[in-house]
Short mmCIF file of C-alpha atoms in Angstrom, two decimals:
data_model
loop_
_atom_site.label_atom_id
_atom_site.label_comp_id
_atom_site.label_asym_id
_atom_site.label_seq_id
_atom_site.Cartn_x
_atom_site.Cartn_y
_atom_site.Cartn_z
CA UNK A 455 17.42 -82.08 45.40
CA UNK A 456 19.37 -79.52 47.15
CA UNK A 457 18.52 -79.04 51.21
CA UNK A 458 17.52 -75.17 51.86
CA UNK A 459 18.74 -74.93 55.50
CA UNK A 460 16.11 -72.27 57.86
CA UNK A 461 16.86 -69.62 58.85
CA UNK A 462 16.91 -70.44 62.41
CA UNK A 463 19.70 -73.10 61.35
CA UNK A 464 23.37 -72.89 61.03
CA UNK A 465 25.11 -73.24 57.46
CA UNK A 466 27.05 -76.74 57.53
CA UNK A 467 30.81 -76.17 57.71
CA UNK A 468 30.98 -77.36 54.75
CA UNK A 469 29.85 -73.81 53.22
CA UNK A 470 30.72 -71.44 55.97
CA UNK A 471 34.70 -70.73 54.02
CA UNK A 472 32.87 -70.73 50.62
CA UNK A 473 30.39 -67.72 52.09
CA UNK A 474 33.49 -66.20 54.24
CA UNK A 475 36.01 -66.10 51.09
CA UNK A 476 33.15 -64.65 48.59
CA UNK A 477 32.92 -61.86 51.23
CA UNK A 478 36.48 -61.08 51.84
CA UNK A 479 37.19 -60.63 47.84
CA UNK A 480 34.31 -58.58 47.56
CA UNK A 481 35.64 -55.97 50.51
CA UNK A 482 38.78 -56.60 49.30
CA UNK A 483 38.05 -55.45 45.66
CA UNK A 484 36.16 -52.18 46.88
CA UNK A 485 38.88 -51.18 49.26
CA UNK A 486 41.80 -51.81 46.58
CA UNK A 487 38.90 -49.61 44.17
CA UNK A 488 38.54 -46.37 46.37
CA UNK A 489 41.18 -46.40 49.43
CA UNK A 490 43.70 -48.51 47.94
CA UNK A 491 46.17 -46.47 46.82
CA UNK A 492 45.75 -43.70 49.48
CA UNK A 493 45.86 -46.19 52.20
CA UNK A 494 49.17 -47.54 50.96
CA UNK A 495 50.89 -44.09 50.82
CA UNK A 496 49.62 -43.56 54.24
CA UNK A 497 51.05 -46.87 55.55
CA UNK A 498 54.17 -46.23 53.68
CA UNK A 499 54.44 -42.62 55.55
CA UNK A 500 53.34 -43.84 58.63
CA UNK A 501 56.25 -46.76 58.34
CA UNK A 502 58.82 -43.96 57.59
CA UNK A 503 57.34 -41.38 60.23
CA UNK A 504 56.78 -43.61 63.15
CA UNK A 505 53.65 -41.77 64.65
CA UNK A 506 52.85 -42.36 68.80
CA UNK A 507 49.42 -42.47 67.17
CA UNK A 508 48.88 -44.46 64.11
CA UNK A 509 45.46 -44.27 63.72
CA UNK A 510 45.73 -40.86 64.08
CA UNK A 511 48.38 -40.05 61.38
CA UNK A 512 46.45 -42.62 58.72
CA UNK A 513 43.40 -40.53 59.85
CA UNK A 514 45.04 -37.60 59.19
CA UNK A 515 47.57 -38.48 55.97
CA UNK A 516 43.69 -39.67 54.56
CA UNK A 517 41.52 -36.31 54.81
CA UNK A 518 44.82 -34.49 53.65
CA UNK A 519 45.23 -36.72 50.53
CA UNK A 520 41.23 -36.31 50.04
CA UNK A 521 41.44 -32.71 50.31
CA UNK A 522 44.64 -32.46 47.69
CA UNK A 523 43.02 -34.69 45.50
CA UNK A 524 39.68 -32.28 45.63
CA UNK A 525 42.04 -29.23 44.67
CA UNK A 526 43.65 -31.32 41.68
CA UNK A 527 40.55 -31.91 40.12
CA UNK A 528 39.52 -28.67 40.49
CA UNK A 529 42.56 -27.15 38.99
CA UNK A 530 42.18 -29.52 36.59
CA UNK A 531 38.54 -28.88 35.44
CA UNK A 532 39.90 -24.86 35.30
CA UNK A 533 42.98 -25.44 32.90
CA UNK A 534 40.83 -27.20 31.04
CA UNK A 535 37.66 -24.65 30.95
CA UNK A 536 41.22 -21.87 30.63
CA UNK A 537 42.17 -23.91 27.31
CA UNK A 538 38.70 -24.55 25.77
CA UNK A 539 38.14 -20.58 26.16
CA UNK A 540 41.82 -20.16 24.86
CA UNK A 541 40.99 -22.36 21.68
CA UNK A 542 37.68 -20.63 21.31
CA UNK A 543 39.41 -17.59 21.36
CA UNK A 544 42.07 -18.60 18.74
CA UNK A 545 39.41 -20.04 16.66
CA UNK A 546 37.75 -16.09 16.59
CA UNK A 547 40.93 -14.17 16.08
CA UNK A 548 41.54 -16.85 12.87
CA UNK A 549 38.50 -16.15 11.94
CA UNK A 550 38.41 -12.38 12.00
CA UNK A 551 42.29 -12.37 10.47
CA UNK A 552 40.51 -14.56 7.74
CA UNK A 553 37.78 -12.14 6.81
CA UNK A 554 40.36 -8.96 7.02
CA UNK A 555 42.13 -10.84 4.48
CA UNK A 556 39.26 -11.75 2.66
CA UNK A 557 38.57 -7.78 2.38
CA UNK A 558 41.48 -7.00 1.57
CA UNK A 559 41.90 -9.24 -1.29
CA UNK A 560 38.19 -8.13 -2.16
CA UNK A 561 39.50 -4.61 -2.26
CA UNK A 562 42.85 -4.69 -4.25
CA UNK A 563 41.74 -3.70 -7.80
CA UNK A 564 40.85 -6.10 -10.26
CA UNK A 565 42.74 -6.91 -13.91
CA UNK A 566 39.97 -4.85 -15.53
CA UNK A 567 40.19 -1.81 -12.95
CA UNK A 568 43.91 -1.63 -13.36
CA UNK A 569 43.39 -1.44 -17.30
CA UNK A 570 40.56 1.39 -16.05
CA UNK A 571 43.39 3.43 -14.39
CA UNK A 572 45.78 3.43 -17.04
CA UNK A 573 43.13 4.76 -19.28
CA UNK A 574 42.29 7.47 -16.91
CA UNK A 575 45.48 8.55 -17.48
CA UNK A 576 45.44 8.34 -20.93
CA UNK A 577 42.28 9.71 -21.81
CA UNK A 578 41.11 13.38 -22.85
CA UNK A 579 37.02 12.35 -22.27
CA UNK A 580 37.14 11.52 -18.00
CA UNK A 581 33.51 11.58 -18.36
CA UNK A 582 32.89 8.66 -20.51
CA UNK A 583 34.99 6.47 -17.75
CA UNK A 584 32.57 7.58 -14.60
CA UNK A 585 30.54 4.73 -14.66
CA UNK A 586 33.18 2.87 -14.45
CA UNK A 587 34.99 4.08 -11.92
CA UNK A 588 32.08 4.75 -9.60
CA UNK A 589 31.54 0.77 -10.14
CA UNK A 590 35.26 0.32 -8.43
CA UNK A 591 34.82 2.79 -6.06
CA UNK A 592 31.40 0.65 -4.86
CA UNK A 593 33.42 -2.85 -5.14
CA UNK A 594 36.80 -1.97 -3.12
CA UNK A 595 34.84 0.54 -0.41
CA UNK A 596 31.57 -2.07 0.23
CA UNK A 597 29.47 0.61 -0.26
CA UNK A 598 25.78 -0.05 -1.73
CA UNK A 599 26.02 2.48 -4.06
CA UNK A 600 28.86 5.51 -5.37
CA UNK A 601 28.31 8.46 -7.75
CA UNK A 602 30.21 11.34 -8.58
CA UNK A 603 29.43 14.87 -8.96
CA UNK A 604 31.27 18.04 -9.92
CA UNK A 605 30.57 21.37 -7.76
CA UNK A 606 29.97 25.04 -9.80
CA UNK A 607 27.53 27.70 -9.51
CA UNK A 608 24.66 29.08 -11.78
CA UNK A 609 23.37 32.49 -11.70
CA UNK A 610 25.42 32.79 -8.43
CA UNK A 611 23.92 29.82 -6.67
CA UNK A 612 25.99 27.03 -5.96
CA UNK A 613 25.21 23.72 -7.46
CA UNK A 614 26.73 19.85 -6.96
CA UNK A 615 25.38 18.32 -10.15
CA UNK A 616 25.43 14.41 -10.23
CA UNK A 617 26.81 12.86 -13.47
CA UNK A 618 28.13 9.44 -12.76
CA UNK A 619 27.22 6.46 -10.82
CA UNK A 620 28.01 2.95 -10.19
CA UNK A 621 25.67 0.48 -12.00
CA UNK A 622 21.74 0.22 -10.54
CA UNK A 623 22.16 3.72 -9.22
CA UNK A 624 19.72 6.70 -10.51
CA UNK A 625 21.38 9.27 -9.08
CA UNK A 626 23.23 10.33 -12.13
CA UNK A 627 21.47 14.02 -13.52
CA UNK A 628 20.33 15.07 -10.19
CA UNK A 629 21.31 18.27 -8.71
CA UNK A 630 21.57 19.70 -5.16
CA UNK A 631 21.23 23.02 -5.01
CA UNK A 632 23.48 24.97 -2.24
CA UNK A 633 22.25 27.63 0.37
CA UNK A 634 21.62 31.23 -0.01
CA UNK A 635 21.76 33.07 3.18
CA UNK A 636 20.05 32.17 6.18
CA UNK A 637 16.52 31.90 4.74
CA UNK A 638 17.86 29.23 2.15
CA UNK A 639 19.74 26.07 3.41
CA UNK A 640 21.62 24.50 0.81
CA UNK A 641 19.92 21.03 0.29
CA UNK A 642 21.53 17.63 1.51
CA UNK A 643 24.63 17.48 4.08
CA UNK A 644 27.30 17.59 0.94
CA UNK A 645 27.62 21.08 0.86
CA UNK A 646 28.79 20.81 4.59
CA UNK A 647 32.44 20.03 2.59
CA UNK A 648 32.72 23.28 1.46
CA UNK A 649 31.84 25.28 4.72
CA UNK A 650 35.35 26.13 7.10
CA UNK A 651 35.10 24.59 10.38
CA UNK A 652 34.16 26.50 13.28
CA UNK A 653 37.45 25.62 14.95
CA UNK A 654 39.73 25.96 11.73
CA UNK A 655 41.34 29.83 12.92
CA UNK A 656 41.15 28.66 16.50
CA UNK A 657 43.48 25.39 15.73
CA UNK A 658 45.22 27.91 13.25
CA UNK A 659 46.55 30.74 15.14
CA UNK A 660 47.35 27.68 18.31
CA UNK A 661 49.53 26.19 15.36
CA UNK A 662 51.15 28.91 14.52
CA UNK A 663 52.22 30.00 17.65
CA UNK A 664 53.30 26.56 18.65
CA UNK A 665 55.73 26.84 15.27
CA UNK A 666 56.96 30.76 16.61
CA UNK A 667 57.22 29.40 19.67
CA UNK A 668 59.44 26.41 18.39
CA UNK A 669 61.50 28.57 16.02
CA UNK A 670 62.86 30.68 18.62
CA UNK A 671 64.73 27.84 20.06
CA UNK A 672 65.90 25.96 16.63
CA UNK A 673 67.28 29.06 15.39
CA UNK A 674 69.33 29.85 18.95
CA UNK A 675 70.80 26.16 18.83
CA UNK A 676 72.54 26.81 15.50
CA UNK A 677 75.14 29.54 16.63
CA UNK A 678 76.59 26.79 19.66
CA UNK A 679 76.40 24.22 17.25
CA UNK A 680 78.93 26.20 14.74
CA UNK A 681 80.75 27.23 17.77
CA UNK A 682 81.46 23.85 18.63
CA UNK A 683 82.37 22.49 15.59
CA UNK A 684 84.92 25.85 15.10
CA UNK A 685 86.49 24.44 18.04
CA UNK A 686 86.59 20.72 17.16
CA UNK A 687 88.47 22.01 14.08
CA UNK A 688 91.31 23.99 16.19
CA UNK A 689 91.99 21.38 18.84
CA UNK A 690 91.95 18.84 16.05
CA UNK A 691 94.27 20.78 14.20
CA UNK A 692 96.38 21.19 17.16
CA UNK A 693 96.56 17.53 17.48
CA UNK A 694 97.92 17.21 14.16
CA UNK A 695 100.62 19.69 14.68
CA UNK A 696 101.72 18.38 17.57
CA UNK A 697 101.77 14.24 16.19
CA UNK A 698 103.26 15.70 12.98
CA UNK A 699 106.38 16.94 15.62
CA UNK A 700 109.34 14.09 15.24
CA UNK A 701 112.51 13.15 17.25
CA UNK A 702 113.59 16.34 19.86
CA UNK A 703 110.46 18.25 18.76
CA UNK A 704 108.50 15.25 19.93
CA UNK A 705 106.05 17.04 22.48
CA UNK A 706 104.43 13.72 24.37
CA UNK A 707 102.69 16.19 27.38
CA UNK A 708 101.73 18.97 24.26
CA UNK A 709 100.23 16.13 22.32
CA UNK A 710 98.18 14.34 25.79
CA UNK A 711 96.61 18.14 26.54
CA UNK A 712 95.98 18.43 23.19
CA UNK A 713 93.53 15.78 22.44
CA UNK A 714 92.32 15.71 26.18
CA UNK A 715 91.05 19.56 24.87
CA UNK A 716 90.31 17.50 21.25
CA UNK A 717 88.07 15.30 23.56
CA UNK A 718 85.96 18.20 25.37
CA UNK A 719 85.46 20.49 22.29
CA UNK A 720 83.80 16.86 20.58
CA UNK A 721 81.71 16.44 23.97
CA UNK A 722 80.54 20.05 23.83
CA UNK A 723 79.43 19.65 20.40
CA UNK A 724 77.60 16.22 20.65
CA UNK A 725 76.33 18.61 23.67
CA UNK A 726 74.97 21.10 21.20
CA UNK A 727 74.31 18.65 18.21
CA UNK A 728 71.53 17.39 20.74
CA UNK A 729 70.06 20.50 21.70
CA UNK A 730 69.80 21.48 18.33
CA UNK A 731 68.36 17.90 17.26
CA UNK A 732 65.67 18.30 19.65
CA UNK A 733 64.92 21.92 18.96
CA UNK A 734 64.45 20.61 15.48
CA UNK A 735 62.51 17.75 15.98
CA UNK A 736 59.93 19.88 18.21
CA UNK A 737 59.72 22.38 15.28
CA UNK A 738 59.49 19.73 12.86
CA UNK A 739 56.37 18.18 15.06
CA UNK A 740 54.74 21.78 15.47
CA UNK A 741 55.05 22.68 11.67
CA UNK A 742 53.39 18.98 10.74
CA UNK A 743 50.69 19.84 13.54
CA UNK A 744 49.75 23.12 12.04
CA UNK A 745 49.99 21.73 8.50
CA UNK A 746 47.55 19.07 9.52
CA UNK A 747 44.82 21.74 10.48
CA UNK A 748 41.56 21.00 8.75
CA UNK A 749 40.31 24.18 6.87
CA UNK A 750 37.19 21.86 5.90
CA UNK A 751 35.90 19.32 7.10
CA UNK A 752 37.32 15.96 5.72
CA UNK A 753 34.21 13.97 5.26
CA UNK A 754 30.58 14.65 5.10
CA UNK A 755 29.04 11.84 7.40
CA UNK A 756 25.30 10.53 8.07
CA UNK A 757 25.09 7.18 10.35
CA UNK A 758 21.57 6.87 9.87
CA UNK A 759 19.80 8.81 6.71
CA UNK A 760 16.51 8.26 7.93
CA UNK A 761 16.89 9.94 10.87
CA UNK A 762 19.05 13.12 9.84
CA UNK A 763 16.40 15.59 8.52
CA UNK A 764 18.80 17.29 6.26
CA UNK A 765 19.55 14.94 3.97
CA UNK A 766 17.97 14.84 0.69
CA UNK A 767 16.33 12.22 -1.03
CA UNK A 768 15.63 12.10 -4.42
CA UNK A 769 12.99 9.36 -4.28
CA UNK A 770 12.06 7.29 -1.65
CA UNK A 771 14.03 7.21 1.21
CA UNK A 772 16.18 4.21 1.96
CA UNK A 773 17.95 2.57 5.11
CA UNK A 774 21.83 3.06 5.17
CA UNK A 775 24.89 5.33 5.93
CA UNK A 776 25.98 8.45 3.02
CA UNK A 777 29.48 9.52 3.40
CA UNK A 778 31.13 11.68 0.84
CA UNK A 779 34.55 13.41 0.38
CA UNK A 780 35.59 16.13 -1.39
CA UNK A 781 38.92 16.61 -3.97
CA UNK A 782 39.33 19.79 -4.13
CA UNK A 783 41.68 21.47 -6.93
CA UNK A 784 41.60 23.92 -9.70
CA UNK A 785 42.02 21.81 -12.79
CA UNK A 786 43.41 18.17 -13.70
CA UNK A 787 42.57 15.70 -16.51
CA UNK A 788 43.68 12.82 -13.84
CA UNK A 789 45.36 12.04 -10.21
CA UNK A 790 48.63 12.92 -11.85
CA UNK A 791 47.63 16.57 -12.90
CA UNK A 792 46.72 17.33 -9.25
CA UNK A 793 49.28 20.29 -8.28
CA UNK A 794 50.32 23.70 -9.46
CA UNK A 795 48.24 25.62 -11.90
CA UNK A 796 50.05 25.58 -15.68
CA UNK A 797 51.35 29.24 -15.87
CA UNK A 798 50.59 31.13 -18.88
CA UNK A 799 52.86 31.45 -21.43
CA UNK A 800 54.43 34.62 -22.33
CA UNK A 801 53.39 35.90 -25.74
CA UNK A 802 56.57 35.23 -27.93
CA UNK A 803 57.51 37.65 -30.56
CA UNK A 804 57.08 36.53 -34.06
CA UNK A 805 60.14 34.92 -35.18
CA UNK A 806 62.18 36.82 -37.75
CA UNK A 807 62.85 35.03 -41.01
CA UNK A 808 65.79 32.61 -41.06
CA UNK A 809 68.26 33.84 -43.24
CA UNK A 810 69.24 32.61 -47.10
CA UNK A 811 71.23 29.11 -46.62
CA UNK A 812 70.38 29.26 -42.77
CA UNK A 813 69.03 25.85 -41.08
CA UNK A 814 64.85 25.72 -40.79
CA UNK A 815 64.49 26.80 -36.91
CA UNK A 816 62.71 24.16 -34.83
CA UNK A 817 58.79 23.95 -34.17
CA UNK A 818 57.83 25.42 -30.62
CA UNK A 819 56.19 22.87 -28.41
CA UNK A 820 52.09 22.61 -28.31
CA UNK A 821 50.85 25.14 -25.31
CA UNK A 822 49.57 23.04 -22.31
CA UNK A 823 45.77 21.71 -22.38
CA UNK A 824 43.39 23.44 -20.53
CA UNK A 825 42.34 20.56 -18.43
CA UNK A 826 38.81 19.96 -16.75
CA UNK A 827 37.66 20.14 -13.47
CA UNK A 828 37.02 17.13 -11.70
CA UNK A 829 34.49 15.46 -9.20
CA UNK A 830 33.68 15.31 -5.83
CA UNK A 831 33.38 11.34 -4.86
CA UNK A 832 30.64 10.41 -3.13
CA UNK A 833 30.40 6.75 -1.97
CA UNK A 834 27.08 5.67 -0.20
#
């Protein structure tokens, strides 16, 4: 049996190391855990330093080390939180870069629209194709829905009359019918195309005095331009007279002056050449300004349908955005016919008969188709 010495009683010697060591390597162990390392770069300083107070400069060297350490781990924790949001960030922009590409792939036309357009521009019946088209028009665009419809007027009220649409759209046949005077509003927010903006002859006459203004100067900066360049010619030709001189007629001084003089008529004209440049440019810039002046408006707009109380609905009424756009043009059978009305031709006297043994004159060309007007594009 093993003796269980009170508690009143001393340990025998025999266990009083045994109890002593287990202690020591325990403190030993937890100092070497937590101070360790900090306590031996303090004793290493203090060695080096020679403090009049070492427990002092330990002291010291330990709240300093604590205090660094605290502001390493907190720097620490912050580069890290500064990366995760960095990654998180990345991670979005890939992701939005991802779905712009994703649209635009969805939007590029398709094997069977690109067949569509070269039969637009083959084809005499436009009509036949709307469906069609308004079904590529709803693909690339997003939209729910797009129809087409061609603007005219019927016993002097205008009309937009509806007569293609993308497939699962009704809107096809439908009319709207345009205003008349005050006391009749033209129906819908379409016909809102075809009305001038309020600021159109405001922005207009700004434009075009901002181009009178600008021509003034332009035209001025010609006449020192030519000047310049007259004189760039003489004192260059002067040069060459005087390096074309040879033995006695050598002129060494003539020749110096003359392309020193050579060397200020090109600095006055880079001098002009600039002022004219400039002139030009802001002329240039006030023409493109004016040009870009919106007569009408260039889109026909509705956020919310449900809560604009001028659109029209044929049916009922359904959530979304309507946004239409007008081409505007007097006649074309396709894109490519957009552009100058085909003149008449002159009546051409009757040819006179080719004479015995004469060569058959040639057949004149077909006159020009009178092509068909075209839509207005409405995507929804």
């Amino acid at each position: 049996s093993v003796l269980r010495p009170q508690a009143h009683e001393r340990l025998p010697p025999v266990f009083e190391p045994i109890e002593k060591k287990t202690g020591s390597m325990a403190e030993t162990a937890y100092l070497q855990e937590n101070v360790g390392e900090a306590l031996k770069m303090a004793l290493a300083a203090m060695v080096v330093d020679q403090p009049d107070d070492a427990v002092e400069f330990i002291g010291t060297y330990l709240v300093n080390h604590a205090t660094k350490h605290e502001r390493e781990e907190a720097r620490a924790k912050k580069y890290a939180s500064l990366a995760e949001s960095i990654a998180v960030s990345d991670a979005a922009a890939a992701e939005v870069a991802a779905a712009a590409e994703a649209r635009r792939t969805a939007s590029d036309p398709t094997e069977a629209e690109a067949e569509l357009d070269k039969e637009l521009e083959e084809t005499d019946d436009v009509e036949s194709l709307y469906p069609q088209l308004m079904d590529a028009v709803r693909r690339q665009t997003g939209c729910t829905a797009a129809y087409v419809g061609v603007k005219g007027e019927k016993e002097g009220v205008p009309l937009i009359g509806f007569c293609g649409a993308s497939e699962g759209c009704d809107m096809a046949g439908n009319v709207l019918k345009g205003g008349i005077g005050e006391d009749e509003p033209a129906e819908g927010v379409t016909f809102d195309l075809f009305q001038q903006r309020e600021e159109y002859e405001e922005e207009l006459a700004a434009a075009t005095a901002a181009v009178e203004e600008a021509t003034g100067p332009a035209t001025e900066a010609e006449a020192p331009v030519a000047e310049a360049q007259a004189a760039v010619d003489g004192a260059q030709a002067a040069v060459d007279e005087k390096k074309a001189l040879e033995g006695d007629d050598a002129d060494p001084e003539g020749l110096a002056e003359a392309e020193k003089a050579l060397e200020g008529a090109q600095a006055t004209l880079a001098e002009a050449q600039k002022t004219l440049d400039e002139a030009q440019k802001t002329l240039t810039e006030a023409e493109a300004a004016k040009d870009a002046v919106l007569q009408y408006p260039s889109r026909a707009f509705v956020a919310n349908v449900v809560r604009e109380d001028r659109i029209k609905f044929f049916g009922i009424p359904r959530c979304g955005s309507y946004c239409a756009a007008a081409v505007k043009y007097d006649s074309a059978l396709h894109a490519e016919g957009i552009g100058e009305p085909v003149p008449e031709e002159p009546a051409e006297e009757a040819p006179e008969a080719p004479e015995e043994g004469a060569e058959p004159a040639e057949e004149p060309a077909p006159p020009a188709r009178a092509p068909k007007n075209q839509p207005v594009i409405v995507p929804v």
